[in-house]
Coordinates of C-alpha atoms and ligand atoms in Angstrom, one line a residue:
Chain A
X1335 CA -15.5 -18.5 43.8
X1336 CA -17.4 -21.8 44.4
X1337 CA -14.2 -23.9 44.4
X1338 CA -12.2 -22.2 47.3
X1339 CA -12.4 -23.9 50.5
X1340 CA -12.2 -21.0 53.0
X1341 CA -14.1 -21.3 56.9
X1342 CA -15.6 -18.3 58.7
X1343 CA -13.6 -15.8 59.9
X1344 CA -11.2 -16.3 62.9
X1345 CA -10.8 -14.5 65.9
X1346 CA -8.8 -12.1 64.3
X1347 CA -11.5 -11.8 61.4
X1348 CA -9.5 -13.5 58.5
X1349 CA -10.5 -16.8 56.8
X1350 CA -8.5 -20.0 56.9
X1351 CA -8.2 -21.2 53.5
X1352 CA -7.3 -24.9 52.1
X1353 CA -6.2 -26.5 48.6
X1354 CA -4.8 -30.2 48.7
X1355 CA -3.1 -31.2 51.6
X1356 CA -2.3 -27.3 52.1
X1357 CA -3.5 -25.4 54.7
X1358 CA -3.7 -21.5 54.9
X1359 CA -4.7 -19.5 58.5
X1360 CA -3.4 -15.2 59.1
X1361 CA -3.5 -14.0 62.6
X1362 CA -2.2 -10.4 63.7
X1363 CA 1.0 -11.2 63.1
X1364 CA 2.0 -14.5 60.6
X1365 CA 0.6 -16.6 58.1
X1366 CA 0.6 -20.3 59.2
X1367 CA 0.9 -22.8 56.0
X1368 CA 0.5 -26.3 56.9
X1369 CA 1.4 -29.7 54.8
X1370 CA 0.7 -33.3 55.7
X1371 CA 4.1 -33.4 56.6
X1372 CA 5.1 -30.4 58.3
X1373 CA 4.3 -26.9 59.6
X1374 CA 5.4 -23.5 58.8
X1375 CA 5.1 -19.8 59.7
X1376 CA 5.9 -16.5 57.6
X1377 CA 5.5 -12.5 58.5
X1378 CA 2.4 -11.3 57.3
X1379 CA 4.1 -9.1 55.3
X1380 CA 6.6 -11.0 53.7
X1381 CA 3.7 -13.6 52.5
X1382 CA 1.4 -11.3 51.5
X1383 CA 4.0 -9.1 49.4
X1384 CA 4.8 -12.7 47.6
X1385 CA 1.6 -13.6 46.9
X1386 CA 0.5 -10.7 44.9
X1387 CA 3.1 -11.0 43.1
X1388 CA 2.8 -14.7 42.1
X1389 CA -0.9 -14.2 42.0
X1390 CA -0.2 -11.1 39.5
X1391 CA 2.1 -12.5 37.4
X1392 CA 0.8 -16.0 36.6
X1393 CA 2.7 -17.6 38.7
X1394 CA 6.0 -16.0 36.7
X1395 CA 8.9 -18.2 35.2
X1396 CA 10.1 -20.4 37.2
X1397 CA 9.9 -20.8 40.9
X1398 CA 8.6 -18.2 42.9
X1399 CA 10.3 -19.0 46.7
X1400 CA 8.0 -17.4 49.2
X1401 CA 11.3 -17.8 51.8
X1402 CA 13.9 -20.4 51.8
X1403 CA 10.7 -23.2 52.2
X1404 CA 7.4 -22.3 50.5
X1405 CA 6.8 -21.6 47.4
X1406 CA 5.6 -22.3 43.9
X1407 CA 7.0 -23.8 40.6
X1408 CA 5.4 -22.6 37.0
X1409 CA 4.7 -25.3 34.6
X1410 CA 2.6 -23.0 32.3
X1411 CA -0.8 -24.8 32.9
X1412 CA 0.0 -26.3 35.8
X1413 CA 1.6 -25.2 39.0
X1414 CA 3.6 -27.0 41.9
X1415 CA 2.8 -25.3 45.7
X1416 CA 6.2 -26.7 47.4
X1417 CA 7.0 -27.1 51.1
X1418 CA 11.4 -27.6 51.5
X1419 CA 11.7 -28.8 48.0
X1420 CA 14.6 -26.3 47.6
X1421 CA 16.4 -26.6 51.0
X1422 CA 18.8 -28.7 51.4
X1423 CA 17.6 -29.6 54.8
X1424 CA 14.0 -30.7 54.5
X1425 CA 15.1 -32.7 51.4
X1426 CA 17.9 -34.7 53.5
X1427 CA 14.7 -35.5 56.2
X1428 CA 12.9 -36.6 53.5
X1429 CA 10.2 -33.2 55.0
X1430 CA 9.7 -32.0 51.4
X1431 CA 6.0 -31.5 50.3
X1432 CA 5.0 -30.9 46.7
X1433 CA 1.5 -31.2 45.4
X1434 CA 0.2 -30.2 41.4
X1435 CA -2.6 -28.0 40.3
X1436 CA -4.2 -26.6 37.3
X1437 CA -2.6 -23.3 37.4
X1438 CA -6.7 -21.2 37.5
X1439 CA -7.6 -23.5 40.4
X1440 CA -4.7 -22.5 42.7
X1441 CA -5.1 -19.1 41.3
X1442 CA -8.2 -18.7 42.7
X1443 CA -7.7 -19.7 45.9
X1444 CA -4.6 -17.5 46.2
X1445 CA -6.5 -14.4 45.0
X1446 CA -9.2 -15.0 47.6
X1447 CA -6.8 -15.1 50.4
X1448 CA -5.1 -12.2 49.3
X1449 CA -8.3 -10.3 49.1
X1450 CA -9.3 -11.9 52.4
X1451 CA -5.6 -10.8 54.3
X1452 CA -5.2 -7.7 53.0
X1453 CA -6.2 -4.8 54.7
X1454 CA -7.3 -1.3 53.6
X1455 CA -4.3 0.3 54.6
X1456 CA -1.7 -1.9 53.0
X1457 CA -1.1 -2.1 49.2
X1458 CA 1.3 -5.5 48.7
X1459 CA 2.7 -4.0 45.9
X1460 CA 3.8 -0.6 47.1
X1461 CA 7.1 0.3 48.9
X1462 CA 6.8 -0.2 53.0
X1463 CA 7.9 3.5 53.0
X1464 CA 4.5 4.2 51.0
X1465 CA 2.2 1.7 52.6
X1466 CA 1.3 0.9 55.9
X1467 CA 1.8 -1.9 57.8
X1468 CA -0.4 -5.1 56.8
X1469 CA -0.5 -6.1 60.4
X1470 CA -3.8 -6.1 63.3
X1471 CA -7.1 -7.6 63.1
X1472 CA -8.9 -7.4 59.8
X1473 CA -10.0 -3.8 59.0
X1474 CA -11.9 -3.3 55.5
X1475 CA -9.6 -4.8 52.5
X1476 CA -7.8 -3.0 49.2
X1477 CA -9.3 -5.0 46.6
X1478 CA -8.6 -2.5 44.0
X1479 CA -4.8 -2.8 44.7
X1480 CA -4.7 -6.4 44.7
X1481 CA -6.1 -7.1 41.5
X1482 CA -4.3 -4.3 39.8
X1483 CA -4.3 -4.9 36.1
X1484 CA -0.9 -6.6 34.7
X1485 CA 0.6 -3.9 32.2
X1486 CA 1.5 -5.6 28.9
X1487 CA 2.5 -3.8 25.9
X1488 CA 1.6 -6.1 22.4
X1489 CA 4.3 -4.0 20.5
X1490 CA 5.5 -1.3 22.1
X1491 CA 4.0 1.6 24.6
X1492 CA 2.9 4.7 23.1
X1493 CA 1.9 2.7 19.8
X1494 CA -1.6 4.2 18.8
X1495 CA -4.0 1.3 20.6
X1496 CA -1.8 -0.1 22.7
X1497 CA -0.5 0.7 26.3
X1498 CA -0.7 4.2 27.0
X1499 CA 2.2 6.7 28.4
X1500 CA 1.3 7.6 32.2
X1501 CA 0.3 11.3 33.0
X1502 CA -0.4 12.7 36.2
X1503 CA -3.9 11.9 36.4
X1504 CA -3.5 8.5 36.6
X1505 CA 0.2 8.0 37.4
X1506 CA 1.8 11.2 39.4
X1507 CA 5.6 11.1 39.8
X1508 CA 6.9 9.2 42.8
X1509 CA 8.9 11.2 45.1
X1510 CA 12.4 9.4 44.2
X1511 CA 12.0 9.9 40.7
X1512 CA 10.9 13.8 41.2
X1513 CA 14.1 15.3 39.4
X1514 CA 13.5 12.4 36.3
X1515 CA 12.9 14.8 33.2
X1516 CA 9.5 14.4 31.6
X1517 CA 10.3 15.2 28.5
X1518 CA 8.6 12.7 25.6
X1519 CA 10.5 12.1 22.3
X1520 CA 9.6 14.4 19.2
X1521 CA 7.4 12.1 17.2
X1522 CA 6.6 13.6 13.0
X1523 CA 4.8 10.8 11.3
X1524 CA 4.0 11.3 8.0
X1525 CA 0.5 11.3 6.9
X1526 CA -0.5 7.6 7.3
X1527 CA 2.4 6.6 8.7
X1528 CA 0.7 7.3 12.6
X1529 CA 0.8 4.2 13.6
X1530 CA 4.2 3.2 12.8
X1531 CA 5.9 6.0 14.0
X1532 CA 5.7 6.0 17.3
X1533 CA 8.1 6.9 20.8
X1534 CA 7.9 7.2 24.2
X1535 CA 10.1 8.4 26.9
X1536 CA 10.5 5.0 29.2
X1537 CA 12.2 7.2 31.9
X1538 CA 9.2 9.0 32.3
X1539 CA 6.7 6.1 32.6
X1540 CA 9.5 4.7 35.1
X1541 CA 9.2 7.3 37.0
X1542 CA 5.5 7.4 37.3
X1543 CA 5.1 3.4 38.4
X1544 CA 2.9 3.3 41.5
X1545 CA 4.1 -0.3 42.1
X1546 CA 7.9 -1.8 43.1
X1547 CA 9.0 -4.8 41.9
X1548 CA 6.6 -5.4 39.1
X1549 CA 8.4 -6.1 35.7
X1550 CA 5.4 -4.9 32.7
X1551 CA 6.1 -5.6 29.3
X1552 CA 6.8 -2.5 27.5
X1553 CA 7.9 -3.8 24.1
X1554 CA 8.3 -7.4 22.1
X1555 CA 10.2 -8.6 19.2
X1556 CA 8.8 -12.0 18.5
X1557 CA 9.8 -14.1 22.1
X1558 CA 11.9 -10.8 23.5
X1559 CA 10.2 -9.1 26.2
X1560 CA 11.4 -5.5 28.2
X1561 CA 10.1 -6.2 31.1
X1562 CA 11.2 -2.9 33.1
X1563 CA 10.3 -2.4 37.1
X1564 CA 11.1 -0.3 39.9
X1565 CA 12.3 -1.5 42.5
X1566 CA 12.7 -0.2 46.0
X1567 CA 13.7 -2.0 49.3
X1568 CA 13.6 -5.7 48.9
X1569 CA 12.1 -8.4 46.3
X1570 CA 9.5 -9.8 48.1
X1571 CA 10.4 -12.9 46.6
X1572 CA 13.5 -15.3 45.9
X1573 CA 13.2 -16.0 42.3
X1574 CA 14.5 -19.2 40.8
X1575 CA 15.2 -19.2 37.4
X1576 CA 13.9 -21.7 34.8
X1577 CA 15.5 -20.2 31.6
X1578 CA 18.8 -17.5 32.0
X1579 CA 17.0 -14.0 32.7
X1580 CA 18.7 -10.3 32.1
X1581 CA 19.1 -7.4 33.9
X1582 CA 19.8 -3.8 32.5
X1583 CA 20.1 -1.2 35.2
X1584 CA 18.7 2.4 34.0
X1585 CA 19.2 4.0 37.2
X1586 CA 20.8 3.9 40.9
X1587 CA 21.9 0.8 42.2
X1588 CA 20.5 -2.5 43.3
X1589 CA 22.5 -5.5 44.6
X1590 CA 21.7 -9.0 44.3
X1591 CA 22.1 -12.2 46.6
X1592 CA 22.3 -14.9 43.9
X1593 CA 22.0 -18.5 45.3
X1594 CA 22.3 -22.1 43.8
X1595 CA 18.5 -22.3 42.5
X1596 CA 18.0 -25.7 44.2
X1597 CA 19.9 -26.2 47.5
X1598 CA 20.5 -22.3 48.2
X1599 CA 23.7 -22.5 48.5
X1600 CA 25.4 -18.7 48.6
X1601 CA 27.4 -18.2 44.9
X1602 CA 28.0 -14.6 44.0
X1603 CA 26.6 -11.0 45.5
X1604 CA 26.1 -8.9 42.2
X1605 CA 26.2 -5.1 42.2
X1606 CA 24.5 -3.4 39.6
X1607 CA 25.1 0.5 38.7
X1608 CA 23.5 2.6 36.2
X1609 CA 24.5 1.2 32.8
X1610 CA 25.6 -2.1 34.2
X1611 CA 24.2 -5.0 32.2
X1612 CA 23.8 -8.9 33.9
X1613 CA 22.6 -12.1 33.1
X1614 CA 21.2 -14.5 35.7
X1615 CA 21.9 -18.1 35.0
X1616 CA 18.9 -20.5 34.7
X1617 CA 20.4 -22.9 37.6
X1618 CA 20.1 -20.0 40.1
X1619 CA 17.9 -18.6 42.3
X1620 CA 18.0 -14.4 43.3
X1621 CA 17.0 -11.6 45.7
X1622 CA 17.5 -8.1 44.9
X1623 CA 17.9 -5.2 47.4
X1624 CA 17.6 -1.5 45.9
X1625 CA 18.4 1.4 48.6
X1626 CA 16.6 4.1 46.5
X1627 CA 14.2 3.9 44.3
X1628 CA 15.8 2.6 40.8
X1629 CA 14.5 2.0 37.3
X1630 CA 15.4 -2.0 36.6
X1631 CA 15.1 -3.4 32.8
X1632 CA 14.5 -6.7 33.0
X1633 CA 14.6 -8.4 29.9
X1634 CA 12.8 -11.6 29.1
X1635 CA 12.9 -14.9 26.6
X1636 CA 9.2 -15.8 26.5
X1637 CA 10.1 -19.0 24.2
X1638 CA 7.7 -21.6 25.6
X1639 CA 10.2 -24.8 24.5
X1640 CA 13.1 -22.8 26.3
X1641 CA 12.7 -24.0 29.9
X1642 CA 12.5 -28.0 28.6
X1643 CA 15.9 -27.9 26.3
X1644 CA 17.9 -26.6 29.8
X1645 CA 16.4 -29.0 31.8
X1646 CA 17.0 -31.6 29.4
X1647 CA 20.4 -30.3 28.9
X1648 CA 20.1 -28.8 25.2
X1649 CA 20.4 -25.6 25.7
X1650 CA 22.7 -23.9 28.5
X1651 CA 22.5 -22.5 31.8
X1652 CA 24.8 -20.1 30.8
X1653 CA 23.7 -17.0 28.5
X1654 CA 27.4 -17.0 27.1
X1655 CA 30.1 -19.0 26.7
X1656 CA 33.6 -17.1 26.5
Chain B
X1098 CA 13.3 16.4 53.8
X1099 CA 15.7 14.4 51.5
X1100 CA 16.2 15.4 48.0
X1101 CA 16.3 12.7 45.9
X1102 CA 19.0 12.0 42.7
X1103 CA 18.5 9.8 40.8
X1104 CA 21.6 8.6 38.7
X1105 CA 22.1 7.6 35.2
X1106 CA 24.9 6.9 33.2
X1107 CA 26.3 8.5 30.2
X1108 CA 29.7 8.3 28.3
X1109 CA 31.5 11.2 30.5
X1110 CA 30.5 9.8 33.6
X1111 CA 29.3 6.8 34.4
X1112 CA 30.3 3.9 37.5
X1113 CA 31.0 0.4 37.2
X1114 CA 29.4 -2.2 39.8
X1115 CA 30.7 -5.8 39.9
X1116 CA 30.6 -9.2 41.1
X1117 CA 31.8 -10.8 44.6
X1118 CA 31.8 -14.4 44.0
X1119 CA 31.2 -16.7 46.7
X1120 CA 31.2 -20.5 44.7
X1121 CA 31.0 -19.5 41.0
X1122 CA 32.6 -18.1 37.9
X1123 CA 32.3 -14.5 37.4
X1124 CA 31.6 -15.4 33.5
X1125 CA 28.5 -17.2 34.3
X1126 CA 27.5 -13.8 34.8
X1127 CA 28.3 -12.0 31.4
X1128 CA 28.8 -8.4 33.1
X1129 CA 29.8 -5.4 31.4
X1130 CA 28.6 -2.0 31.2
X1131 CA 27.0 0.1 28.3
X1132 CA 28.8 2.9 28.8
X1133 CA 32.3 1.6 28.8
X1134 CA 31.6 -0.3 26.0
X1135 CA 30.4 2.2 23.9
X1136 CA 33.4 4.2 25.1
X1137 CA 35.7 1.3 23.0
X1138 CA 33.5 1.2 19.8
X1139 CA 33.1 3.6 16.9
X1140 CA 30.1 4.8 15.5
X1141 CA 27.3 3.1 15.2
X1142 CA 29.3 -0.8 15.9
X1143 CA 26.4 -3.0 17.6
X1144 CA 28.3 -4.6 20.2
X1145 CA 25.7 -7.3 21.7
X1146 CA 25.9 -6.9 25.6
X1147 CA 22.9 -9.4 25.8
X1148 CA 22.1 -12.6 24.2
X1149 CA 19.5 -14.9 25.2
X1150 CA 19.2 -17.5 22.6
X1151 CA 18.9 -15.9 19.0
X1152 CA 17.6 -12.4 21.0
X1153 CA 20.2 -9.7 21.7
X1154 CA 20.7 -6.7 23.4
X1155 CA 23.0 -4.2 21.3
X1156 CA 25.2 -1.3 22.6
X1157 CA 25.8 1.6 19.8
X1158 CA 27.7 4.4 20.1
X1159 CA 25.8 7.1 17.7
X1160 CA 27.6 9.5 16.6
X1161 CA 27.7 11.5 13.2
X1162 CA 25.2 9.7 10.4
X1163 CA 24.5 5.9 10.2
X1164 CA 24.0 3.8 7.3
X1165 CA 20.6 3.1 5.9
X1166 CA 19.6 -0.4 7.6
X1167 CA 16.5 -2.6 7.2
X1168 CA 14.9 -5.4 9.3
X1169 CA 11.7 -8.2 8.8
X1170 CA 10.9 -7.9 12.2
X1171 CA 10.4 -4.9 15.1
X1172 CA 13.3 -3.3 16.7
X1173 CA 13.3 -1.0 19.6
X1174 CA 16.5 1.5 20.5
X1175 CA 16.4 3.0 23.5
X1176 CA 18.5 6.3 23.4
X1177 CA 20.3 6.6 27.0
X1178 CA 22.7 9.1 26.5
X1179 CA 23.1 12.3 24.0
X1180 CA 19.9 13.0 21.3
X1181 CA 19.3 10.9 17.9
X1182 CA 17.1 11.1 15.4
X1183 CA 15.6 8.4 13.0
X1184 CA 14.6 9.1 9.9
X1185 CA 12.1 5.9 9.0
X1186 CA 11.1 5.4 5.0
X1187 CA 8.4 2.3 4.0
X1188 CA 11.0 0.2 1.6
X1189 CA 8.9 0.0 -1.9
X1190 CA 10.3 -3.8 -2.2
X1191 CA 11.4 -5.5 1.1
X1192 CA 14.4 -6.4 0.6
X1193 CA 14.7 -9.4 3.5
X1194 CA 12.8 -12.9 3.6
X1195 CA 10.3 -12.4 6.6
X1196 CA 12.1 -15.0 8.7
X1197 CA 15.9 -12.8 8.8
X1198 CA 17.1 -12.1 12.1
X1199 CA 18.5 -8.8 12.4
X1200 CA 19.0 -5.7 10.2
X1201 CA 21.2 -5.6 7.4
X1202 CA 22.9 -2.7 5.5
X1203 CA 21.4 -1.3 2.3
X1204 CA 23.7 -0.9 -0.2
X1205 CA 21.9 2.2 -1.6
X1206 CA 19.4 4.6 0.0
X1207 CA 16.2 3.2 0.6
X1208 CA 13.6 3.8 -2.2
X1209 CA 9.9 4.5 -0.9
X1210 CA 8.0 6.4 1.0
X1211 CA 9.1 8.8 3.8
X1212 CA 7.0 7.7 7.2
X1213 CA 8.4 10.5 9.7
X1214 CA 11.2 11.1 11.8
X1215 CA 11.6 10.4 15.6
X1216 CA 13.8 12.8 17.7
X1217 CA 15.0 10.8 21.0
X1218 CA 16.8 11.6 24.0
X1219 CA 18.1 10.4 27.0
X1220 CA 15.3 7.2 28.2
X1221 CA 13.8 7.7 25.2
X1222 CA 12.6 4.7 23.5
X1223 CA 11.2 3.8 20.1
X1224 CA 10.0 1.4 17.6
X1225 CA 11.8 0.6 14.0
X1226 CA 8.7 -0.9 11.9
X1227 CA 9.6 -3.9 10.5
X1228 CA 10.4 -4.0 6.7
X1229 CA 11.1 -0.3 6.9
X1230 CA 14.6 1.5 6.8
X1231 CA 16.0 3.4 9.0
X1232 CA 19.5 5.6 9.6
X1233 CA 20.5 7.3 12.8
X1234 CA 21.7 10.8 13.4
X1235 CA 23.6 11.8 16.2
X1236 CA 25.3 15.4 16.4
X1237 CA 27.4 14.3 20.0
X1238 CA 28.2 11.1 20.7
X1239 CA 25.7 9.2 22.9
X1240 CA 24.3 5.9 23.2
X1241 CA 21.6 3.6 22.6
X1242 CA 20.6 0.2 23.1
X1243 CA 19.0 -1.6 21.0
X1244 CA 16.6 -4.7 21.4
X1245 CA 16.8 -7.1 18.4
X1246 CA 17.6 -10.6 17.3
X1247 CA 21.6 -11.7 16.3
X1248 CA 22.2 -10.5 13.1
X1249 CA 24.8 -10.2 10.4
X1250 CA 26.5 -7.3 11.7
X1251 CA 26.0 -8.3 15.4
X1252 CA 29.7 -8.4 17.3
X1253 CA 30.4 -10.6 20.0
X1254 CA 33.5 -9.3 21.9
X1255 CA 32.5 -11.1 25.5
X1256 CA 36.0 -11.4 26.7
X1257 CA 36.7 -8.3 26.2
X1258 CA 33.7 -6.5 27.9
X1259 CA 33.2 -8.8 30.2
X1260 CA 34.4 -9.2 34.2
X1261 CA 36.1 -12.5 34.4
Ligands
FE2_983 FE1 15.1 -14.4 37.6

């Protein structure tokens, strides 16, 4: 970790932490980010619950807004850390801040500040109903929960060699999913035929997720990814769109605040129910809000030339013209 | 201490959510429901009720016996109401160029060798080889979705599924 800049520990025992003309300091309470042209300051929990998940997933597709002023933008290599790029506001007083990094060099310095400001009893990535709260002086740190490994299925889950199905010793049943039926599929390959034939019973491994708000790919055709989650109380992050994404929901209800992706202007409030089936255009930006506990697919083009051809106007916003 | 349900859909009961649109077109948003669709299609139509790019997400209604269908790449149906079965058999002579999107009908029944048979119910999900064939069984109606690329027998109906 020779390339973070961090300083000793404050008074509160976290580290400050620098990268560019970014600066990075936790006390009890907020995280203070710092640019050469402004200043601002987050909950705790609300910037730690973002980072782990932009630090998980690579930085994600797209922008990944922190709030309605800092976040980052994925250039798949490279990364943008923005200050009021996408508010209206900050871009009128000319207050905007955007600087460029290799995407590993930022990711260190994001995962050492996440280790640093996250304390034993909080897991980022966990419900606030299952997790206590990330606030106080530094006490111990959950290193093992913020460097969780990122589920990804290379064909499908249950496939002999790939991801495995979740039992109760590593995965028991959270407590909103206790009446989800654990049945698996009936699964008769013929001899040599094993690993072709192969099911698994996604409800199942839903139900056993020990995180919220965590899409894992659970099977691919070519560039087509199910990415399935569960999600309970709120995303922890504004997600802005760089390609059209899909929704599926499998279970319950979530509803969605979906904003224009680059001034964050309201447009539309989405309910979802059980069966309901969405797309998210890629000029948007969204939040999700999930009362119970509910199984989300989200479902994924990984094409790599996808994000250029909308931004250069080839391909649409729109999933579907009708 | 609360007891917890946790609500799926199926074709007898199912609820629809919707859209509340504040500057927009409800279209932009391509909403429909599996359920109700599957509730307007016969057997075993593959209504896409997702499309991004060449990639789609098909509804089917299954009910009584499929045709035999083949496809060069992976497929994955997710059963999410009723039970099916798949009976899977390695074609002898692939019938499609590797690069087809989609499945397509066989005309006759598949000639090989039997790999097994998958029994699925609700939140079941499984994979469909590529280059093997495959035919659905459903004794009740249900409902699957299934993740693929456009093919032949893809239908679009948007307007009709869709909230606008
Ligand atoms: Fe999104």
């Amino acid at each position: 970790m020779t390339d973070v800049k961090a300083t000793k520990p404050n008074l509160q025992g976290y580290k400050d932490f620098s990268i560019g003309g970014f600066h990075f300091r936790r006390d009890e309470f907020f995280a203070h980010i710092t640019w050469p042209t402004g200043k601002h300051v987050m909950s705790a929990d609300t910037f730690l619950r973002a980072l782990q998940r932009d630090v998980a997933w690579d930085f994600f597709y797209g922008t990944v807004n922190f709030d309605h002023v800092f976040g980052t933008v994925n250039h798949y290599g490279n990364v943008d850390m923005f200050a009021g790029r996408f508010n209206d506001a900050y871009r009128k007083a000319e207050l905007d801040h955007t600087e460029n990094f290799e995407s590993p060099v930022l990711k260190q310095t994001f995962e050492a500040m996440l280790d640093d400001w996250t304390n034993a009893s909080f897991d980022p990535f966990a419900s606030p109903a299952e997790t206590d709260k990330p606030f106080g002086q530094k006490k111990g740190s959950n290193t093992s929960a913020v460097t969780r490994r990122r589920v990804a299925a290379a064909r499908m889950v249950g496939v002999p060699g790939d991801e495995k199905i979740r039992t109760d010793k590593t995965h028991p049943i959270n407590r909103m999913f206790a009446d989800v039926p654990q049945d698996e599929p009936e699964v008769y390959p013929e001899p040599g035929f094993e690993k072709d034939v192969a099911a698994f019973s996604l409800f199942a491994y839903l139900s056993r997720s020990d995180v919220t708000w965590n899409p894992s790919v659970v099977s691919i055709c070519k560039a087509s990814l199910y990415c399935p989650t569960t999600e309970e109380y709120i995303l922890p992050i504004v997600h802005g769109n760089d390609r059209v994404d899909w929704f599926i929901q499998l279970s319950d209800e979530i509803v969605w605040d979906v904003q224009d992706r680059d001034s964050g202007a309201p447009r539309a409030k989405v309910t979802m129910k059980a069966g309901d089936v969405a797309a998210m255009p890629a000029d948007i930006r969204h939040q999700g809000y999930s009362p119970k506990r509910s199984m989300l697919l989200v479902w994924e083009n990984a094409d790599p030339g996808l994000p250029e051809r909308i931004s250069k106007g080839l391909a649409s916003v729109h999933a579907v013209q009708f | 201490m609360t007891k917890y349900v946790t609500k799926f859909g199926s074709l007898d009961s199912y609820e629809k959510g919707g859209i509340e649109i504040i500057n927009d077109d409800p279209k932009h948003y391509v909403f429909s429901n599996i359920f109700e669709v599957a509730n307007s299609s016969k057997p075993w139509e593959k209504v896409a009720v997702g499309k991004n790019m060449e990639y789609v997400i098909e509804a089917i209604r299954a009910q009584g016996t499929s045709e035999w269908r083949t496809c060069a790449h992976d497929e994955f149906p997710t059963v999410l109401d009723g039970e099916v079965t798949i009976e899977l058999v390695k074609l002898d002579k692939p019938t499609l160029a590797a690069d087809h999107p989609g499945s397509v009908k066989l005309k006759d029944e598949p000639v090989g060798k039997k790999m097994g048979r998958i029994v699925l119910r609700r939140g079941h999900q499984a994979l469909l080889p590529a280059n093997s064939a495959y035919r659905f069984t459903a004794k009740k109606p249900g409902v699957l979705i299934l993740q693929t690329i456009h093919g032949d027998d893809t239908i679009e109906r948007w307007a009709d599924i869709c909230l606008s």
